[in-house]
């Protein structure tokens, strides 16, 4: 095998952009980058969100092999309930590297011509500036700060790459901080009890600098993935609108961005969904989602593949037979764009696929347009959606 033919898992590249690499993953990435200047050039283009040439040096046999793999995955997503969608493809660098976009329901044409399904300018993903607000109103931009005050005398928080880490401590008085993640941004927190929280675009979380008393409570608007530190003496609660998630030491995702609903997907452990206005509580098992109707105050629980709800944390969008309107709601938050529909019918067209989040919006729209028979036109930060045929 040639040196340039060694492969690397795309998730390692994606995690490096978010600063989430483990030590062994960092070693693999560094080794891969050292092998070839082509690897380094590809990595830098990906990091900037620039164009990457998917056909550079790729043989037809490789493309045919990847086509068969993608189509098989598409059939699995469309026709059966997969308990765990295996989405971590091996990406063959330089001589066999595929684009940063994965679309499992499309055939990658070996021609370099665009089909005309999208006319777009370039938009950078994940570039929003995250703001920390202290209890007294002072604010920090977390992309330009390394150490911040917390509002408690002698207490500091460390701002690492896209992550804010609080000291482990207790306090008698609750002092709150608030992190606001704008559209086109994402961020992570480690709270004073060791609980880790990943925040998606257009999200706000309010939390104590240090917990006190017999419970741990945070307030959320938007979408976040939690890995809660177990503490049998102090339950952890996430308050959202007229409901709260009572946590017993677990991993789960909460999302208020869906129209009219709050969705809580449990990966492992146990949570209770409590409706505050009625006091009714619903217990979730792993691989279940609870959908809380904001108006009707009802909760619906169903079995799911939770990767569909949590893939954003590892740098992927997963669309499973979703309408164009639902898809555009998610894309607009990440790319900080607005959408205009030429007619109502186009909103209902559906698409199934997997797309890397750290990919230019023009490439994302092109892939969706290939299979959903819609046309996108991007000017400035406005996307116009119309029928392509």
mmCIF file of C-alpha atoms in Angstrom:
data_model
loop_
_atom_site.group_PDB
_atom_site.id
_atom_site.type_symbol
_atom_site.label_atom_id
_atom_site.label_comp_id
_atom_site.label_asym_id
_atom_site.label_seq_id
_atom_site.Cartn_x
_atom_site.Cartn_y
_atom_site.Cartn_z
ATOM 1 C CA UNK A 1 0.000 0.000 0.000
ATOM 2 C CA UNK A 2 1.307 3.437 -0.886
ATOM 3 C CA UNK A 3 1.791 5.847 1.968
ATOM 4 C CA UNK A 4 -0.787 8.215 0.504
ATOM 5 C CA UNK A 5 -3.358 5.395 0.441
ATOM 6 C CA UNK A 6 -3.595 5.083 4.234
ATOM 7 C CA UNK A 7 -7.064 5.904 5.447
ATOM 8 C CA UNK A 8 -8.488 8.009 8.234
ATOM 9 C CA UNK A 9 -11.933 7.968 9.784
ATOM 10 C CA UNK A 10 -13.830 11.163 8.858
ATOM 11 C CA UNK A 11 -15.061 11.411 12.457
ATOM 12 C CA UNK A 12 -11.472 12.047 13.586
ATOM 13 C CA UNK A 13 -11.225 14.993 11.199
ATOM 14 C CA UNK A 14 -14.630 16.268 12.314
ATOM 15 C CA UNK A 15 -13.764 15.957 16.006
ATOM 16 C CA UNK A 16 -10.493 17.851 15.442
ATOM 17 C CA UNK A 17 -12.495 20.845 14.188
ATOM 18 C CA UNK A 18 -14.460 20.837 17.465
ATOM 19 C CA UNK A 19 -11.435 20.226 19.714
ATOM 20 C CA UNK A 20 -12.823 16.890 20.960
ATOM 21 C CA UNK A 21 -9.989 14.555 19.961
ATOM 22 C CA UNK A 22 -8.819 11.851 22.329
ATOM 23 C CA UNK A 23 -5.068 11.348 22.656
ATOM 24 C CA UNK A 24 -4.923 8.278 20.376
ATOM 25 C CA UNK A 25 -7.096 10.008 17.778
ATOM 26 C CA UNK A 26 -4.790 13.021 17.823
ATOM 27 C CA UNK A 27 -1.836 10.739 17.129
ATOM 28 C CA UNK A 28 -3.652 9.140 14.174
ATOM 29 C CA UNK A 29 -4.504 12.545 12.730
ATOM 30 C CA UNK A 30 -0.943 13.833 13.089
ATOM 31 C CA UNK A 31 0.458 10.702 11.437
ATOM 32 C CA UNK A 32 -1.993 11.026 8.564
ATOM 33 C CA UNK A 33 -1.125 14.701 8.079
ATOM 34 C CA UNK A 34 2.611 13.957 8.065
ATOM 35 C CA UNK A 35 2.303 11.323 5.332
ATOM 36 C CA UNK A 36 1.538 13.721 2.495
ATOM 37 C CA UNK A 37 1.214 17.370 1.596
ATOM 38 C CA UNK A 38 -1.994 16.383 -0.159
ATOM 39 C CA UNK A 39 -3.447 15.284 3.156
ATOM 40 C CA UNK A 40 -2.534 18.593 4.774
ATOM 41 C CA UNK A 41 -3.935 20.604 1.868
ATOM 42 C CA UNK A 42 -7.202 18.651 1.987
ATOM 43 C CA UNK A 43 -7.450 19.099 5.758
ATOM 44 C CA UNK A 44 -6.896 22.869 5.569
ATOM 45 C CA UNK A 45 -9.514 23.261 2.826
ATOM 46 C CA UNK A 46 -11.969 21.278 4.926
ATOM 47 C CA UNK A 47 -11.186 23.348 8.015
ATOM 48 C CA UNK A 48 -11.854 26.580 6.133
ATOM 49 C CA UNK A 49 -15.073 25.191 4.687
ATOM 50 C CA UNK A 50 -13.658 25.671 1.217
ATOM 51 C CA UNK A 51 -14.200 23.552 -1.866
ATOM 52 C CA UNK A 52 -12.687 20.081 -1.901
ATOM 53 C CA UNK A 53 -12.354 18.181 -5.157
ATOM 54 C CA UNK A 54 -13.962 14.769 -4.587
ATOM 55 C CA UNK A 55 -12.591 13.282 -7.796
ATOM 56 C CA UNK A 56 -8.958 14.284 -7.404
ATOM 57 C CA UNK A 57 -7.033 11.097 -8.141
ATOM 58 C CA UNK A 58 -10.027 8.833 -7.429
ATOM 59 C CA UNK A 59 -10.268 5.724 -9.554
ATOM 60 C CA UNK A 60 -13.545 4.490 -11.055
ATOM 61 C CA UNK A 61 -13.328 1.256 -9.071
ATOM 62 C CA UNK A 62 -13.247 3.219 -5.816
ATOM 63 C CA UNK A 63 -16.232 5.307 -6.872
ATOM 64 C CA UNK A 64 -18.226 2.209 -7.835
ATOM 65 C CA UNK A 65 -17.438 0.607 -4.497
ATOM 66 C CA UNK A 66 -18.518 3.689 -2.568
ATOM 67 C CA UNK A 67 -21.667 4.009 -4.666
ATOM 68 C CA UNK A 68 -22.741 0.487 -3.718
ATOM 69 C CA UNK A 69 -22.037 1.170 -0.041
ATOM 70 C CA UNK A 70 -24.023 4.428 -0.067
ATOM 71 C CA UNK A 71 -27.008 2.915 -1.856
ATOM 72 C CA UNK A 72 -27.087 0.006 0.581
ATOM 73 C CA UNK A 73 -27.146 2.448 3.504
ATOM 74 C CA UNK A 74 -29.932 4.423 1.837
ATOM 75 C CA UNK A 75 -32.075 1.284 1.521
ATOM 76 C CA UNK A 76 -31.489 0.477 5.193
ATOM 77 C CA UNK A 77 -32.597 3.928 6.296
ATOM 78 C CA UNK A 78 -35.669 3.957 4.058
ATOM 79 C CA UNK A 79 -36.953 0.402 4.438
ATOM 80 C CA UNK A 80 -36.131 -0.830 7.947
ATOM 81 C CA UNK A 81 -35.781 0.553 11.448
ATOM 82 C CA UNK A 82 -32.063 0.323 12.028
ATOM 83 C CA UNK A 83 -31.114 0.119 15.686
ATOM 84 C CA UNK A 84 -27.855 1.878 15.051
ATOM 85 C CA UNK A 85 -27.085 3.492 11.704
ATOM 86 C CA UNK A 86 -23.446 2.815 10.903
ATOM 87 C CA UNK A 87 -22.389 6.136 9.449
ATOM 88 C CA UNK A 88 -18.698 6.260 10.161
ATOM 89 C CA UNK A 89 -17.252 5.554 6.760
ATOM 90 C CA UNK A 90 -13.537 5.141 6.185
ATOM 91 C CA UNK A 91 -12.293 7.951 4.001
ATOM 92 C CA UNK A 92 -9.352 7.085 1.791
ATOM 93 C CA UNK A 93 -7.074 10.111 1.723
ATOM 94 C CA UNK A 94 -5.423 11.654 -1.332
ATOM 95 C CA UNK A 95 -5.632 8.860 -3.930
ATOM 96 C CA UNK A 96 -9.054 7.722 -2.731
ATOM 97 C CA UNK A 97 -10.612 10.535 -0.722
ATOM 98 C CA UNK A 98 -14.308 11.282 -1.140
ATOM 99 C CA UNK A 99 -15.878 14.682 -0.468
ATOM 100 C CA UNK A 100 -16.746 15.965 2.969
ATOM 101 C CA UNK A 101 -20.402 15.565 2.055
ATOM 102 C CA UNK A 102 -21.946 12.109 2.503
ATOM 103 C CA UNK A 103 -25.285 11.659 0.746
ATOM 104 C CA UNK A 104 -26.377 8.081 1.203
ATOM 105 C CA UNK A 105 -29.290 8.306 -1.179
ATOM 106 C CA UNK A 106 -27.472 9.646 -4.249
ATOM 107 C CA UNK A 107 -25.088 8.365 -6.922
ATOM 108 C CA UNK A 108 -21.878 10.354 -7.063
ATOM 109 C CA UNK A 109 -21.541 11.243 -10.757
ATOM 110 C CA UNK A 110 -17.970 10.875 -11.960
ATOM 111 C CA UNK A 111 -18.461 13.899 -14.184
ATOM 112 C CA UNK A 112 -17.307 17.231 -12.734
ATOM 113 C CA UNK A 113 -20.299 19.107 -14.124
ATOM 114 C CA UNK A 114 -23.028 20.374 -11.827
ATOM 115 C CA UNK A 115 -26.555 19.322 -12.788
ATOM 116 C CA UNK A 116 -28.080 22.751 -12.243
ATOM 117 C CA UNK A 117 -29.979 21.803 -9.085
ATOM 118 C CA UNK A 118 -28.370 24.658 -7.137
ATOM 119 C CA UNK A 119 -27.050 28.117 -7.820
ATOM 120 C CA UNK A 120 -25.230 29.275 -4.737
ATOM 121 C CA UNK A 121 -22.598 31.463 -3.187
ATOM 122 C CA UNK A 122 -20.252 30.196 -0.458
ATOM 123 C CA UNK A 123 -21.402 30.201 3.170
ATOM 124 C CA UNK A 124 -19.170 29.172 6.070
ATOM 125 C CA UNK A 125 -20.686 26.784 8.668
ATOM 126 C CA UNK A 126 -20.090 26.903 12.400
ATOM 127 C CA UNK A 127 -18.697 30.441 12.536
ATOM 128 C CA UNK A 128 -21.006 32.118 15.078
ATOM 129 C CA UNK A 129 -19.471 33.842 18.124
ATOM 130 C CA UNK A 130 -20.450 32.378 21.504
ATOM 131 C CA UNK A 131 -21.176 34.767 24.381
ATOM 132 C CA UNK A 132 -20.839 34.177 28.141
ATOM 133 C CA UNK A 133 -22.928 36.429 30.390
ATOM 134 C CA UNK A 134 -22.181 36.646 34.107
ATOM 135 C CA UNK A 135 -24.706 37.169 36.889
ATOM 136 C CA UNK A 136 -23.875 40.916 37.015
ATOM 137 C CA UNK A 137 -24.361 41.443 33.276
ATOM 138 C CA UNK A 138 -20.720 41.403 32.177
ATOM 139 C CA UNK A 139 -20.109 39.500 28.937
ATOM 140 C CA UNK A 140 -17.244 37.699 27.181
ATOM 141 C CA UNK A 141 -16.760 36.504 23.625
ATOM 142 C CA UNK A 142 -15.501 32.995 24.281
ATOM 143 C CA UNK A 143 -13.534 32.698 21.037
ATOM 144 C CA UNK A 144 -11.151 35.451 22.154
ATOM 145 C CA UNK A 145 -10.867 34.585 25.867
ATOM 146 C CA UNK A 146 -8.815 31.910 27.622
ATOM 147 C CA UNK A 147 -9.701 32.447 31.297
ATOM 148 C CA UNK A 148 -12.918 34.099 32.494
ATOM 149 C CA UNK A 149 -14.332 35.186 35.799
ATOM 150 C CA UNK A 150 -17.487 33.414 36.908
ATOM 151 C CA UNK A 151 -18.992 35.860 39.380
ATOM 152 C CA UNK A 152 -17.801 33.945 42.448
ATOM 153 C CA UNK A 153 -14.730 35.475 44.088
ATOM 154 C CA UNK A 154 -11.624 33.432 43.406
ATOM 155 C CA UNK A 155 -13.392 31.205 40.863
ATOM 156 C CA UNK A 156 -12.291 31.084 37.227
ATOM 157 C CA UNK A 157 -13.417 29.061 34.219
ATOM 158 C CA UNK A 158 -11.050 27.920 31.504
ATOM 159 C CA UNK A 159 -12.053 28.578 27.896
ATOM 160 C CA UNK A 160 -10.478 25.917 25.705
ATOM 161 C CA UNK A 161 -11.170 25.467 22.009
ATOM 162 C CA UNK A 162 -14.959 25.644 21.686
ATOM 163 C CA UNK A 163 -15.317 24.512 25.295
ATOM 164 C CA UNK A 164 -15.682 26.164 28.711
ATOM 165 C CA UNK A 165 -14.627 24.186 31.792
ATOM 166 C CA UNK A 166 -15.676 25.123 35.354
ATOM 167 C CA UNK A 167 -13.853 24.247 38.537
ATOM 168 C CA UNK A 168 -15.262 21.491 40.714
ATOM 169 C CA UNK A 169 -16.610 23.235 43.786
ATOM 170 C CA UNK A 170 -19.634 23.760 46.025
ATOM 171 C CA UNK A 171 -21.230 27.008 47.167
ATOM 172 C CA UNK A 172 -23.986 28.130 49.494
ATOM 173 C CA UNK A 173 -25.266 30.850 47.171
ATOM 174 C CA UNK A 174 -26.387 30.108 43.618
ATOM 175 C CA UNK A 175 -24.597 32.382 41.139
ATOM 176 C CA UNK A 176 -25.693 31.888 37.541
ATOM 177 C CA UNK A 177 -23.842 32.173 34.242
ATOM 178 C CA UNK A 178 -25.457 32.060 30.814
ATOM 179 C CA UNK A 179 -23.963 30.871 27.522
ATOM 180 C CA UNK A 180 -25.606 31.929 24.264
ATOM 181 C CA UNK A 181 -24.694 30.090 21.072
ATOM 182 C CA UNK A 182 -25.859 31.998 17.961
ATOM 183 C CA UNK A 183 -27.016 30.613 14.657
ATOM 184 C CA UNK A 184 -24.059 29.066 12.819
ATOM 185 C CA UNK A 185 -22.326 28.189 16.097
ATOM 186 C CA UNK A 186 -21.787 25.340 18.544
ATOM 187 C CA UNK A 187 -20.055 25.023 21.897
ATOM 188 C CA UNK A 188 -19.453 22.707 24.874
ATOM 189 C CA UNK A 189 -19.489 23.123 28.671
ATOM 190 C CA UNK A 190 -18.167 21.157 31.591
ATOM 191 C CA UNK A 191 -20.172 22.167 34.668
ATOM 192 C CA UNK A 192 -18.861 22.256 38.222
ATOM 193 C CA UNK A 193 -20.167 18.740 38.968
ATOM 194 C CA UNK A 194 -18.390 17.287 35.922
ATOM 195 C CA UNK A 195 -21.511 17.114 33.741
ATOM 196 C CA UNK A 196 -20.692 17.728 30.074
ATOM 197 C CA UNK A 197 -23.046 19.651 27.786
ATOM 198 C CA UNK A 198 -22.769 20.114 24.009
ATOM 199 C CA UNK A 199 -24.734 23.105 22.673
ATOM 200 C CA UNK A 200 -26.058 23.289 19.113
ATOM 201 C CA UNK A 201 -26.829 26.406 17.061
ATOM 202 C CA UNK A 202 -29.282 29.034 18.361
ATOM 203 C CA UNK A 203 -29.163 27.717 21.924
ATOM 204 C CA UNK A 204 -29.076 29.338 25.359
ATOM 205 C CA UNK A 205 -28.327 27.656 28.672
ATOM 206 C CA UNK A 206 -28.425 29.202 32.163
ATOM 207 C CA UNK A 207 -26.706 27.288 34.962
ATOM 208 C CA UNK A 208 -25.098 27.772 38.389
ATOM 209 C CA UNK A 209 -21.349 28.363 38.544
ATOM 210 C CA UNK A 210 -21.408 25.860 41.412
ATOM 211 C CA UNK A 211 -24.350 23.750 42.560
ATOM 212 C CA UNK A 212 -25.741 23.851 46.101
ATOM 213 C CA UNK A 213 -28.563 22.222 48.006
ATOM 214 C CA UNK A 214 -30.231 18.935 47.147
ATOM 215 C CA UNK A 215 -30.650 19.291 43.387
ATOM 216 C CA UNK A 216 -28.906 20.507 40.236
ATOM 217 C CA UNK A 217 -31.016 22.624 37.868
ATOM 218 C CA UNK A 218 -30.197 24.216 34.514
ATOM 219 C CA UNK A 219 -32.462 26.139 32.105
ATOM 220 C CA UNK A 220 -32.354 25.458 28.365
ATOM 221 C CA UNK A 221 -33.699 26.931 25.132
ATOM 222 C CA UNK A 222 -32.525 25.347 21.885
ATOM 223 C CA UNK A 223 -30.712 22.014 21.547
ATOM 224 C CA UNK A 224 -28.157 20.354 23.810
ATOM 225 C CA UNK A 225 -26.679 16.923 24.413
ATOM 226 C CA UNK A 226 -25.991 16.050 28.074
ATOM 227 C CA UNK A 227 -23.712 13.536 29.756
ATOM 228 C CA UNK A 228 -24.739 13.935 33.374
ATOM 229 C CA UNK A 229 -22.457 13.009 36.272
ATOM 230 C CA UNK A 230 -24.211 10.538 38.550
ATOM 231 C CA UNK A 231 -25.156 11.766 42.016
ATOM 232 C CA UNK A 232 -27.875 9.755 43.757
ATOM 233 C CA UNK A 233 -28.336 12.423 46.435
ATOM 234 C CA UNK A 234 -28.911 15.310 44.002
ATOM 235 C CA UNK A 235 -30.977 14.755 40.857
ATOM 236 C CA UNK A 236 -30.132 16.802 37.775
ATOM 237 C CA UNK A 237 -32.975 18.704 36.088
ATOM 238 C CA UNK A 238 -33.200 20.437 32.720
ATOM 239 C CA UNK A 239 -36.041 22.982 32.655
ATOM 240 C CA UNK A 240 -37.534 23.669 29.207
ATOM 241 C CA UNK A 241 -40.719 25.699 28.724
ATOM 242 C CA UNK A 242 -43.548 23.972 30.651
ATOM 243 C CA UNK A 243 -41.673 20.702 31.109
ATOM 244 C CA UNK A 244 -38.517 19.458 32.750
ATOM 245 C CA UNK A 245 -36.238 16.488 32.295
ATOM 246 C CA UNK A 246 -35.379 14.754 35.554
ATOM 247 C CA UNK A 247 -32.084 12.930 35.149
ATOM 248 C CA UNK A 248 -30.717 9.973 37.049
ATOM 249 C CA UNK A 249 -27.171 10.001 35.613
ATOM 250 C CA UNK A 250 -27.367 9.464 31.876
ATOM 251 C CA UNK A 251 -26.786 10.659 28.297
ATOM 252 C CA UNK A 252 -29.593 12.325 26.354
ATOM 253 C CA UNK A 253 -30.463 15.044 23.826
ATOM 254 C CA UNK A 254 -33.037 17.837 24.287
ATOM 255 C CA UNK A 255 -34.255 19.938 21.355
ATOM 256 C CA UNK A 256 -36.786 22.798 21.408
ATOM 257 C CA UNK A 257 -36.258 23.786 17.759
ATOM 258 C CA UNK A 258 -38.903 21.444 16.330
ATOM 259 C CA UNK A 259 -42.082 23.346 15.566
ATOM 260 C CA UNK A 260 -44.503 23.064 18.472
ATOM 261 C CA UNK A 261 -42.659 20.235 20.234
ATOM 262 C CA UNK A 262 -39.791 19.580 22.620
ATOM 263 C CA UNK A 263 -37.991 16.327 21.809
ATOM 264 C CA UNK A 264 -35.935 14.402 24.377
ATOM 265 C CA UNK A 265 -33.989 11.385 23.092
ATOM 266 C CA UNK A 266 -32.425 9.030 25.655
ATOM 267 C CA UNK A 267 -29.146 7.343 24.689
ATOM 268 C CA UNK A 268 -28.395 5.565 27.969
ATOM 269 C CA UNK A 269 -29.516 5.650 31.598
ATOM 270 C CA UNK A 270 -32.942 6.836 32.711
ATOM 271 C CA UNK A 271 -34.826 10.147 32.555
ATOM 272 C CA UNK A 272 -38.281 11.301 33.517
ATOM 273 C CA UNK A 273 -40.231 13.846 31.460
ATOM 274 C CA UNK A 274 -42.364 15.884 33.842
ATOM 275 C CA UNK A 275 -45.107 18.251 32.635
ATOM 276 C CA UNK A 276 -45.052 21.111 35.137
ATOM 277 C CA UNK A 277 -48.651 22.254 34.598
ATOM 278 C CA UNK A 278 -50.084 18.793 35.357
ATOM 279 C CA UNK A 279 -47.333 17.137 37.403
ATOM 280 C CA UNK A 280 -47.531 14.048 35.168
ATOM 281 C CA UNK A 281 -44.213 12.241 34.586
ATOM 282 C CA UNK A 282 -43.194 9.867 31.789
ATOM 283 C CA UNK A 283 -40.169 7.585 32.149
ATOM 284 C CA UNK A 284 -37.910 6.965 29.161
ATOM 285 C CA UNK A 285 -35.839 3.892 28.400
ATOM 286 C CA UNK A 286 -32.677 3.963 26.245
ATOM 287 C CA UNK A 287 -33.408 4.320 22.511
ATOM 288 C CA UNK A 288 -36.682 6.131 23.131
ATOM 289 C CA UNK A 289 -37.768 9.682 22.369
ATOM 290 C CA UNK A 290 -40.387 11.772 24.181
ATOM 291 C CA UNK A 291 -42.190 14.429 22.147
ATOM 292 C CA UNK A 292 -43.810 17.098 24.302
ATOM 293 C CA UNK A 293 -46.610 19.054 22.611
ATOM 294 C CA UNK A 294 -46.096 22.646 23.758
ATOM 295 C CA UNK A 295 -49.732 23.629 23.221
ATOM 296 C CA UNK A 296 -51.568 20.444 24.155
ATOM 297 C CA UNK A 297 -49.161 19.600 27.033
ATOM 298 C CA UNK A 298 -49.204 15.952 25.932
ATOM 299 C CA UNK A 299 -46.173 13.639 25.824
ATOM 300 C CA UNK A 300 -45.734 10.895 23.225
ATOM 301 C CA UNK A 301 -43.045 8.245 23.779
ATOM 302 C CA UNK A 302 -41.722 6.017 20.964
ATOM 303 C CA UNK A 303 -38.803 3.712 20.141
ATOM 304 C CA UNK A 304 -36.148 5.259 17.883
ATOM 305 C CA UNK A 305 -32.564 5.050 16.703
ATOM 306 C CA UNK A 306 -31.137 7.855 18.843
ATOM 307 C CA UNK A 307 -28.263 8.505 16.442
ATOM 308 C CA UNK A 308 -30.787 10.351 14.293
ATOM 309 C CA UNK A 309 -31.173 12.868 17.139
ATOM 310 C CA UNK A 310 -27.533 13.062 18.268
ATOM 311 C CA UNK A 311 -25.520 12.901 15.021
ATOM 312 C CA UNK A 312 -25.031 16.683 15.077
ATOM 313 C CA UNK A 313 -22.632 16.253 18.012
ATOM 314 C CA UNK A 314 -20.205 14.253 15.867
ATOM 315 C CA UNK A 315 -20.481 16.600 12.896
ATOM 316 C CA UNK A 316 -23.280 15.085 10.804
ATOM 317 C CA UNK A 317 -26.831 15.828 9.720
ATOM 318 C CA UNK A 318 -29.030 12.739 9.432
ATOM 319 C CA UNK A 319 -32.207 13.224 7.404
ATOM 320 C CA UNK A 320 -34.616 10.289 7.467
ATOM 321 C CA UNK A 321 -37.465 10.816 5.016
ATOM 322 C CA UNK A 322 -37.762 14.444 6.156
ATOM 323 C CA UNK A 323 -39.599 17.178 4.289
ATOM 324 C CA UNK A 324 -37.681 20.005 2.652
ATOM 325 C CA UNK A 325 -39.278 22.392 5.146
ATOM 326 C CA UNK A 326 -37.998 20.366 8.118
ATOM 327 C CA UNK A 327 -34.556 20.090 6.569
ATOM 328 C CA UNK A 328 -34.321 23.797 5.819
ATOM 329 C CA UNK A 329 -35.298 24.631 9.410
ATOM 330 C CA UNK A 330 -32.185 22.765 10.572
ATOM 331 C CA UNK A 331 -29.840 24.004 7.863
ATOM 332 C CA UNK A 332 -30.791 27.647 8.360
ATOM 333 C CA UNK A 333 -29.818 27.470 12.037
ATOM 334 C CA UNK A 334 -26.406 26.028 11.233
ATOM 335 C CA UNK A 335 -25.563 28.233 8.244
ATOM 336 C CA UNK A 336 -27.360 31.351 9.544
ATOM 337 C CA UNK A 337 -29.481 31.710 6.429
ATOM 338 C CA UNK A 338 -33.108 32.519 5.681
ATOM 339 C CA UNK A 339 -35.360 30.525 3.356
ATOM 340 C CA UNK A 340 -38.044 31.527 0.857
ATOM 341 C CA UNK A 341 -40.305 28.968 -0.861
ATOM 342 C CA UNK A 342 -41.552 29.583 -4.399
ATOM 343 C CA UNK A 343 -44.679 27.538 -3.560
ATOM 344 C CA UNK A 344 -46.080 25.444 -0.712
ATOM 345 C CA UNK A 345 -45.850 22.149 -2.614
ATOM 346 C CA UNK A 346 -42.064 22.180 -2.624
ATOM 347 C CA UNK A 347 -42.010 22.202 1.197
ATOM 348 C CA UNK A 348 -43.427 18.682 1.306
ATOM 349 C CA UNK A 349 -40.846 16.966 -0.894
ATOM 350 C CA UNK A 350 -38.720 14.489 1.037
ATOM 351 C CA UNK A 351 -35.061 13.539 1.314
ATOM 352 C CA UNK A 352 -33.079 10.801 3.057
ATOM 353 C CA UNK A 353 -29.362 11.167 3.531
ATOM 354 C CA UNK A 354 -26.368 11.911 5.704
ATOM 355 C CA UNK A 355 -24.358 15.099 5.245
ATOM 356 C CA UNK A 356 -21.291 16.400 7.069
ATOM 357 C CA UNK A 357 -22.039 19.612 8.986
ATOM 358 C CA UNK A 358 -18.647 21.151 8.242
ATOM 359 C CA UNK A 359 -19.409 21.363 4.532
ATOM 360 C CA UNK A 360 -20.198 24.431 2.473
ATOM 361 C CA UNK A 361 -23.927 25.027 2.138
ATOM 362 C CA UNK A 362 -23.652 25.044 -1.670
ATOM 363 C CA UNK A 363 -22.495 21.409 -1.619
ATOM 364 C CA UNK A 364 -25.227 20.455 0.846
ATOM 365 C CA UNK A 365 -27.948 22.013 -1.281
ATOM 366 C CA UNK A 366 -26.588 20.404 -4.432
ATOM 367 C CA UNK A 367 -26.764 16.930 -2.914
ATOM 368 C CA UNK A 368 -30.302 17.433 -1.626
ATOM 369 C CA UNK A 369 -31.410 18.840 -4.964
ATOM 370 C CA UNK A 370 -30.017 15.798 -6.787
ATOM 371 C CA UNK A 371 -32.475 13.443 -5.119
ATOM 372 C CA UNK A 372 -35.356 15.604 -3.922
ATOM 373 C CA UNK A 373 -36.034 17.232 -7.332
ATOM 374 C CA UNK A 374 -35.857 20.764 -5.967
ATOM 375 C CA UNK A 375 -33.795 23.758 -7.030
ATOM 376 C CA UNK A 376 -31.971 26.063 -4.628
ATOM 377 C CA UNK A 377 -30.742 29.576 -5.274
ATOM 378 C CA UNK A 378 -28.574 31.238 -2.624
ATOM 379 C CA UNK A 379 -27.954 34.984 -2.711
ATOM 380 C CA UNK A 380 -26.430 36.625 0.319
ATOM 381 C CA UNK A 381 -27.933 34.716 3.230
ATOM 382 C CA UNK A 382 -31.286 33.917 1.574
ATOM 383 C CA UNK A 383 -32.060 30.542 0.013
ATOM 384 C CA UNK A 384 -34.913 30.336 -2.509
ATOM 385 C CA UNK A 385 -36.403 26.859 -2.968
ATOM 386 C CA UNK A 386 -38.388 25.930 -6.077
ATOM 387 C CA UNK A 387 -39.293 22.880 -8.176
ATOM 388 C CA UNK A 388 -36.526 21.650 -10.457
ATOM 389 C CA UNK A 389 -38.850 19.989 -12.932
#
